[in-house]
Coordinates of C-alpha atoms in Angstrom, one line a residue:
Chain D
M1 CA 8.0 24.8 -0.8
S2 CA 4.2 24.2 -0.9
K3 CA 3.0 27.0 -3.2
A4 CA 4.3 28.8 -6.1
Q5 CA 6.8 31.5 -5.2
P6 CA 6.8 34.8 -7.1
G7 CA 8.5 34.3 -10.4
E8 CA 8.0 30.5 -10.4
P9 CA 5.5 28.9 -12.9
G10 CA 2.0 28.5 -11.6
D11 CA 0.3 25.2 -11.1
N12 CA -1.8 25.5 -14.3
D13 CA 1.3 26.3 -16.4
L14 CA 3.0 23.2 -14.9
I15 CA 0.1 21.0 -15.8
L16 CA 0.1 22.4 -19.3
R17 CA 3.7 21.4 -19.7
I18 CA 3.0 18.0 -18.2
C19 CA 0.6 17.4 -21.1
S20 CA 3.7 17.3 -23.2
A21 CA 5.4 14.8 -20.9
D22 CA 7.6 17.5 -19.4
E23 CA 9.3 15.6 -16.5
V24 CA 10.9 18.8 -15.0
A25 CA 7.5 20.4 -14.8
F26 CA 6.1 17.2 -13.2
E27 CA 8.9 17.2 -10.6
T28 CA 8.3 20.8 -9.7
L29 CA 4.6 20.1 -9.3
Y30 CA 5.3 17.0 -7.3
K31 CA 7.6 18.8 -4.9
R32 CA 5.1 21.6 -4.5
Y33 CA 2.2 19.3 -3.6
Y34 CA 3.9 16.6 -1.7
P35 CA 3.9 18.2 1.7
R36 CA 0.3 19.3 1.2
L37 CA -0.9 16.0 0.1
F38 CA 1.1 14.3 2.8
R39 CA -0.7 16.2 5.5
F40 CA -4.1 15.8 3.8
V41 CA -3.7 12.1 3.3
F42 CA -2.5 11.6 6.9
R43 CA -5.3 13.7 8.3
V44 CA -8.0 11.9 6.3
T45 CA -6.9 8.3 6.3
R46 CA -4.8 8.1 9.5
H47 CA -2.9 5.4 7.7
L48 CA 0.8 6.3 7.9
D49 CA 1.9 3.2 6.0
Q50 CA -0.1 4.1 2.8
I51 CA 0.7 7.8 2.5
E52 CA 3.4 7.5 -0.1
E53 CA 1.5 5.0 -2.2
I54 CA -1.6 7.2 -2.1
I55 CA 0.4 10.3 -3.1
N56 CA 2.1 8.5 -5.9
D57 CA -1.3 7.2 -7.1
V58 CA -2.6 10.8 -7.1
M59 CA 0.4 12.2 -8.9
Y60 CA 0.3 9.2 -11.4
V61 CA -3.2 10.3 -12.3
V62 CA -2.0 13.9 -12.7
W63 CA 0.7 12.7 -15.0
K64 CA -1.6 10.4 -17.1
R65 CA -4.6 12.7 -17.2
A66 CA -3.0 16.2 -17.4
S67 CA -4.7 16.8 -20.7
S68 CA -8.2 16.3 -19.1
F69 CA -7.5 19.2 -16.7
Q70 CA -9.7 22.2 -17.4
P71 CA -7.5 25.3 -17.4
E72 CA -10.2 27.6 -16.0
A73 CA -10.4 25.3 -12.8
R74 CA -8.0 25.6 -9.9
A75 CA -5.2 23.0 -10.0
S76 CA -5.5 22.4 -6.2
T77 CA -9.2 21.6 -6.5
W78 CA -8.4 19.0 -9.2
I79 CA -5.5 17.5 -7.4
F80 CA -7.2 17.3 -4.0
G81 CA -10.3 15.8 -5.7
I82 CA -8.2 13.0 -6.9
A83 CA -6.6 12.7 -3.5
H84 CA -9.9 12.6 -1.8
K85 CA -11.0 9.7 -4.0
K86 CA -7.8 7.8 -3.5
C87 CA -8.1 8.2 0.3
L88 CA -11.7 6.9 0.2
K89 CA -10.5 3.9 -1.9
S90 CA -7.7 3.3 0.6
M91 CA -10.0 3.4 3.6
S92 CA -12.6 1.2 2.0
G93 CA -10.1 -1.6 1.7
R94 CA -9.3 -1.6 5.4
L95 CA -11.1 -3.1 8.3
P96 CA -12.7 -0.6 10.7
G97 CA -10.1 0.6 13.2
E98 CA -7.3 -1.0 11.4
H99 CA -4.2 1.3 11.1
L100 CA -0.6 1.0 11.6
E101 CA 0.8 2.5 14.8
L102 CA 3.3 5.4 14.4
E103 CA 6.2 3.4 15.9
D104 CA 5.6 0.6 13.4
A105 CA 5.3 3.0 10.4
I106 CA 8.4 5.0 11.0
D107 CA 10.6 2.4 9.3
L108 CA 8.4 2.2 6.3
I109 CA 8.5 5.9 5.3
P110 CA 11.7 7.1 3.7
G111 CA 13.4 10.0 5.4
V112 CA 10.9 10.1 8.2
Q113 CA 13.4 9.7 11.1
D114 CA 14.2 12.9 12.9
S115 CA 11.4 14.7 11.1
G116 CA 8.4 16.4 12.5
L117 CA 6.1 13.4 12.0
Q118 CA 6.4 12.3 15.6
N119 CA 5.5 15.7 16.8
L120 CA 2.6 15.7 14.5
E121 CA 1.2 12.7 16.3
L122 CA 2.4 13.2 19.9
E123 CA 2.3 17.0 20.5
D124 CA -0.4 18.1 18.2
W125 CA -3.7 17.9 20.0
V126 CA -5.4 18.7 16.8
S127 CA -4.3 15.3 15.6
V128 CA -6.0 13.7 18.6
A129 CA -9.2 15.6 17.8
F130 CA -9.0 14.6 14.2
S131 CA -8.8 11.0 15.1
K132 CA -12.2 11.3 16.9
L133 CA -14.0 12.6 13.9
P134 CA -15.3 10.7 10.9
A135 CA -13.3 10.9 7.7
D136 CA -15.7 13.2 5.9
Q137 CA -15.6 15.8 8.7
R138 CA -11.8 15.5 9.0
T139 CA -11.6 16.2 5.2
V140 CA -13.7 19.3 5.4
L141 CA -11.8 20.7 8.4
E142 CA -8.4 20.0 6.7
L143 CA -9.5 21.6 3.4
T144 CA -10.9 24.6 5.1
Y145 CA -8.2 25.4 7.6
Q146 CA -5.1 23.9 6.2
Q147 CA -5.7 24.4 2.5
G148 CA -7.8 27.6 3.0
L149 CA -10.5 26.5 0.4
H150 CA -14.0 27.9 0.1
Y151 CA -16.9 25.5 0.8
S152 CA -17.8 25.5 -2.9
E153 CA -14.3 24.2 -3.8
I154 CA -14.6 21.6 -1.0
A155 CA -17.9 20.5 -2.5
Q156 CA -16.3 20.0 -5.8
I157 CA -13.5 18.1 -4.3
M158 CA -15.8 15.8 -2.2
D159 CA -18.3 15.6 -5.0
C160 CA -21.2 16.6 -2.8
P161 CA -23.7 19.6 -2.4
E162 CA -22.4 22.7 -0.8
N163 CA -24.9 22.3 2.1
T164 CA -23.5 18.9 2.8
V165 CA -20.0 20.6 3.3
K166 CA -21.6 23.1 5.7
T167 CA -23.4 20.4 7.6
R168 CA -20.2 18.3 7.9
M169 CA -18.4 21.3 9.2
F170 CA -21.2 22.1 11.6
N171 CA -21.1 18.6 13.0
A172 CA -17.3 18.7 13.3
R173 CA -17.4 21.9 15.2
K174 CA -20.0 20.5 17.5
K175 CA -18.0 17.3 18.2
L176 CA -14.8 19.3 18.8
K177 CA -16.6 21.4 21.4
S178 CA -17.8 18.3 23.1
L179 CA -14.4 16.7 23.1
F180 CA -12.4 19.8 24.1
P181 CA -14.8 22.0 26.2
D182 CA -11.8 23.6 27.9
F183 CA -10.1 24.6 24.7
L184 CA -13.1 25.6 22.6
P185 CA -15.6 26.9 25.3
E186 CA -19.2 25.9 24.7
S187 CA -20.8 28.8 22.7
S188 CA -24.0 27.1 22.0
A189 CA -23.9 25.8 18.6
D190 CA -27.5 25.0 18.9
N191 CA -28.8 28.1 20.8
R192 CA -29.5 31.3 19.2
G193 CA -27.2 34.1 20.3
N194 CA -28.4 37.3 21.9
P195 CA -28.2 40.4 19.9
L196 CA -26.1 43.1 21.4
Chain Q
M1 CA -34.2 45.6 19.2
N2 CA -34.3 48.1 16.4
T3 CA -35.2 47.1 12.8
R4 CA -31.5 47.2 11.6
Q5 CA -30.3 44.8 14.5
S6 CA -33.2 42.5 13.8
S7 CA -32.3 42.4 10.1
A8 CA -28.6 41.6 10.7
Y9 CA -29.6 39.0 13.3
S10 CA -32.3 37.2 11.3
G11 CA -29.8 35.2 9.3
H12 CA -28.0 33.8 12.4
D13 CA -28.3 30.1 11.5
E14 CA -27.0 30.7 8.0
I15 CA -24.2 33.0 9.2
W16 CA -23.2 30.5 11.8
L17 CA -22.5 27.9 9.1
L18 CA -20.3 30.3 7.2
I19 CA -18.1 31.3 10.1
P20 CA -15.2 28.9 9.3
W21 CA -14.9 30.2 5.8
Y22 CA -15.1 33.8 7.1
A23 CA -12.2 32.7 9.4
N24 CA -10.1 31.3 6.6
G25 CA -10.7 34.3 4.4
S26 CA -12.2 32.5 1.4
L27 CA -15.6 34.0 1.3
G28 CA -16.5 36.3 -1.6
D29 CA -17.3 40.0 -1.1
S30 CA -21.0 39.7 -0.6
E31 CA -20.9 36.8 1.7
R32 CA -18.1 38.4 3.8
A33 CA -20.1 41.6 4.1
R34 CA -23.2 39.8 5.3
V35 CA -21.1 37.9 7.9
K36 CA -19.3 41.0 9.0
A37 CA -22.7 42.8 9.5
H38 CA -24.1 40.0 11.5
L39 CA -21.0 39.8 13.7
Q40 CA -21.4 43.4 14.8
A41 CA -24.9 42.4 16.1
C42 CA -24.3 38.9 17.5
L43 CA -22.1 38.1 20.4
V44 CA -22.4 34.3 20.1
C45 CA -21.1 34.4 16.5
R46 CA -18.2 36.6 17.5
R47 CA -17.2 34.0 20.2
E48 CA -17.5 31.3 17.6
L49 CA -15.3 33.2 15.2
A50 CA -12.7 33.5 18.0
N51 CA -13.0 29.7 18.5
Q52 CA -12.6 29.0 14.8
A53 CA -9.7 31.3 14.5
M54 CA -8.0 29.6 17.4
L55 CA -8.6 26.2 15.7
A56 CA -7.2 27.5 12.4
K57 CA -4.2 28.9 14.2
Q58 CA -3.6 25.5 15.9
L59 CA -3.8 23.8 12.5
E60 CA -1.4 26.2 11.0
Q61 CA 1.1 25.6 13.8
T62 CA 1.1 21.9 13.2
P63 CA 4.8 21.0 12.7
Q64 CA 5.9 21.1 9.2
L65 CA 7.1 17.7 7.9
G66 CA 10.7 17.4 7.0
I67 CA 10.3 14.4 4.8
S68 CA 12.2 14.3 1.6
C69 CA 10.0 13.5 -1.4
K70 CA 12.9 12.7 -3.7
P71 CA 12.8 8.9 -3.1
S72 CA 9.0 8.9 -3.6
F73 CA 9.3 10.8 -6.8
E74 CA 12.0 8.4 -8.1
R75 CA 9.8 5.4 -7.4
L76 CA 6.9 7.1 -9.2
M77 CA 9.0 7.9 -12.2
S78 CA 10.4 4.4 -12.2
R79 CA 6.8 3.1 -12.3
I80 CA 5.9 5.5 -15.1
H81 CA 8.9 4.7 -17.2
G82 CA 8.4 1.0 -16.6
E83 CA 4.8 1.1 -17.8
E84 CA 5.8 3.3 -20.8
A85 CA 8.5 0.8 -21.8
I86 CA 5.9 -2.0 -21.7
K87 CA 3.5 -0.1 -23.7
A88 CA 6.1 0.8 -26.3
N89 CA 7.2 -2.7 -26.5
R90 CA 3.6 -4.0 -27.0
N91 CA 2.9 -1.3 -29.6
S92 CA 6.0 -2.4 -31.5
Q93 CA 4.9 -6.0 -31.4
T94 CA 1.4 -5.0 -32.6
Q95 CA 3.0 -3.0 -35.4
D96 CA 5.1 -5.9 -36.5
K97 CA 2.0 -8.1 -36.6
A98 CA 0.1 -5.5 -38.5
Q99 CA 2.9 -5.1 -41.0
W100 CA 3.1 -8.8 -41.5
L101 CA -0.7 -9.0 -42.1
E102 CA -0.5 -6.1 -44.5
N103 CA 2.2 -7.8 -46.5
L104 CA 0.2 -10.9 -46.7
N105 CA -2.8 -9.0 -47.7
R106 CA -0.8 -7.2 -50.3
W107 CA 0.4 -10.5 -51.7
L108 CA -2.9 -12.3 -51.6
F109 CA -5.2 -9.6 -52.9
P110 CA -4.0 -9.5 -56.5
H111 CA -4.2 -13.3 -56.8
F112 CA -7.5 -13.8 -55.0
T113 CA -10.1 -13.1 -57.5
P114 CA -13.7 -14.5 -57.7
K115 CA -12.5 -17.1 -60.2
H116 CA -10.3 -18.6 -57.6
L117 CA -13.0 -18.9 -55.0
S118 CA -14.2 -22.3 -56.1
A119 CA -10.6 -23.8 -55.9
V120 CA -10.1 -22.2 -52.4
F121 CA -13.5 -23.6 -51.3
A122 CA -12.7 -27.0 -52.5
T123 CA -9.3 -27.0 -50.8
G124 CA -10.9 -25.9 -47.5
L125 CA -13.4 -28.8 -47.7
L126 CA -10.6 -31.3 -48.5
A127 CA -8.7 -30.0 -45.4
I128 CA -11.7 -30.4 -43.1
A129 CA -12.4 -33.9 -44.5
L130 CA -8.8 -34.9 -43.9
A131 CA -8.8 -33.5 -40.4
L132 CA -12.0 -35.5 -39.6
L133 CA -10.5 -38.7 -41.2
F134 CA -7.4 -38.6 -39.0
S135 CA -9.0 -37.2 -35.9
G136 CA -9.0 -40.6 -34.3
T137 CA -5.4 -41.3 -35.0
P138 CA -3.1 -40.3 -32.2
F139 CA -0.6 -37.9 -33.3
N140 CA 2.9 -37.7 -31.7
E141 CA 2.6 -34.5 -29.7
I142 CA 5.4 -32.2 -30.5
K143 CA 6.0 -30.0 -27.5
T144 CA 8.2 -27.0 -27.9
Y145 CA 10.2 -26.0 -24.8
H146 CA 11.6 -22.6 -24.5
T147 CA 14.3 -21.7 -22.1
V148 CA 13.8 -18.5 -20.2
A149 CA 17.3 -17.3 -21.1
N150 CA 18.7 -17.1 -24.5
S151 CA 22.5 -17.8 -24.3
N152 CA 23.1 -15.6 -27.3
S153 CA 21.7 -12.5 -25.5
L154 CA 23.4 -13.0 -22.1
D155 CA 26.3 -10.6 -22.9
R156 CA 23.8 -7.8 -23.0
F157 CA 23.0 -8.2 -19.3
T158 CA 24.7 -7.3 -16.1
T159 CA 24.7 -8.8 -12.6
S160 CA 22.0 -6.2 -11.6
D161 CA 19.5 -7.7 -14.0
I162 CA 16.7 -10.1 -13.0
R163 CA 14.5 -12.2 -15.3
V164 CA 10.8 -12.0 -14.3
I165 CA 7.6 -13.6 -15.4
F166 CA 4.4 -12.0 -14.2
A167 CA 1.2 -14.0 -13.6
D168 CA -1.3 -13.8 -16.6
Q169 CA -3.8 -11.6 -14.8
V170 CA -1.3 -8.9 -13.9
T171 CA -2.0 -5.6 -15.6
E172 CA 0.5 -3.2 -17.1
R173 CA -0.1 -0.8 -14.2
E174 CA 0.6 -3.5 -11.6
I175 CA 3.8 -4.4 -13.5
G176 CA 4.8 -0.8 -13.4
K177 CA 4.2 -0.6 -9.7
L178 CA 6.1 -3.8 -9.0
I179 CA 9.0 -2.7 -11.0
G180 CA 8.9 0.7 -9.3
S181 CA 8.9 -1.1 -5.9
I182 CA 12.5 -2.3 -6.5
Q183 CA 13.4 0.9 -8.3
G184 CA 14.0 -1.1 -11.5
N185 CA 13.8 -0.5 -15.2
I186 CA 12.9 -2.9 -18.0
V187 CA 16.0 -3.4 -20.2
D188 CA 14.5 -6.3 -22.3
G189 CA 11.3 -8.0 -22.9
P190 CA 8.7 -9.2 -22.8
N191 CA 10.0 -12.0 -25.1
P192 CA 7.5 -14.5 -26.7
A193 CA 7.8 -16.5 -23.4
G194 CA 6.6 -13.4 -21.5
V195 CA 10.0 -12.9 -19.8
Y196 CA 11.0 -9.3 -18.8
T197 CA 14.5 -8.4 -17.9
I198 CA 14.6 -5.8 -15.2
R199 CA 17.7 -3.9 -14.1
V200 CA 17.7 -3.1 -10.4
A201 CA 18.7 0.5 -9.4
D202 CA 22.2 1.0 -8.1
G203 CA 22.3 0.7 -4.3
M204 CA 19.6 -1.9 -4.0
P205 CA 21.0 -5.4 -3.3
L206 CA 20.1 -8.0 -5.9
T207 CA 19.1 -10.5 -3.2
Q208 CA 16.8 -8.0 -1.6
A209 CA 15.1 -7.2 -4.9
L210 CA 14.8 -10.9 -5.7
N211 CA 13.2 -11.7 -2.3
Q212 CA 10.8 -8.8 -2.6
L213 CA 9.7 -10.0 -6.1
R214 CA 9.5 -13.6 -5.1
G215 CA 7.3 -12.8 -2.1
N216 CA 4.7 -11.3 -4.4
K217 CA 1.9 -13.4 -5.7
S218 CA 1.8 -11.6 -9.0
I219 CA 5.2 -12.9 -9.9
I220 CA 5.6 -16.5 -10.9
F221 CA 9.3 -16.4 -11.7
A222 CA 12.2 -14.2 -10.6
E223 CA 15.9 -15.2 -11.1
P224 CA 19.1 -13.4 -11.8
A225 CA 19.7 -12.9 -15.5
L226 CA 23.3 -14.0 -15.2
P227 CA 24.6 -16.9 -13.1
Q228 CA 25.7 -15.7 -9.7
A229 CA 29.4 -16.1 -8.7
G230 CA 29.8 -19.1 -6.4
K231 CA 26.4 -20.6 -7.1
P232 CA 25.6 -23.5 -9.4
N233 CA 23.6 -22.4 -12.4
G234 CA 20.6 -24.4 -11.6
G235 CA 17.4 -24.1 -13.7
G236 CA 15.0 -21.8 -12.0
G237 CA 12.1 -22.5 -14.2

């Protein structure tokens, strides 16, 4: 489960209940966001060994600061905003290029054996592509295509102007085309197209 | 090129930037209409839309992770409960101190009128003078030693309990995290010597929890709360 199913309480309702220290509501929200956050944190940080810690740091903030959530905002924007900050903090504490290899990380993550995680790394070419992009471009791609967010929401999450989000996406697209010309044929990101 | 085509094509650069969000369906009505109109006139943008749609599809097809979040959630709740227990304990200690001060204040206030000020002032001066007079005299230092365990309280603990002293600079949050890392709960403390008694979750071997705690620089003492069977009860600190 990654999003509220019909008949289930919405994210905002759950956060409202968390304000009153409702642990059942918190567990529901945790379960709902765990897969999304897992993927997001993995995509952005590439640090398998810290995913759980980052997710728990994010959800800890949700628990502690639930009362500061503005009900008119989208819960996902708030939660991913926290996650983005935690990812940046985690990456800033690491040396460039330092990350745990998948084989070494498997033992550290509970329940990971026989899961789809190995496929995520080994069979998913997108994962390879992501590893070639800077973190800010990976974040924009992930939030756009996996989370389905509008660029204005991504700007809120990343705490930057909307045009910066568009530029990051533009650069990511350009880089992907140069890396995978066969998959994404060159369609001239720089050239103007011809009108029909 | 007619005027209509020219108008739809004129915003090419701007539309080019919006294509990913057209592809993910998040654009609002007016932006979506503008992109749609431009796509009818621009082959390059149509190709780019196809590329972005393909990228989106690849991302959607990424294998779903079958990882159970239950252990992670339990660790987080253990951390939260641990912190809340520490906070409640400190609040209770603060309240006790506040109560004591209030009682003292209540007792002093009726007796402490301006007419007593001169007597209090004189007593204070006398105390300072005496202190200065004897400051060169060596006093026998009386050191009070506290044991970490109080034998009267041992019957409250189990063989899953560990006595822990954290380093001074460790924050409540860090304490919560450390306790969460062994899936423990605070069952007692901190006592005046700063000792916490932590109960390790069922299923986690005590030795493993002890080794984990002892390997952390933030912990200066970690010993079983009760003597272990087959081991001499040596003082651990």
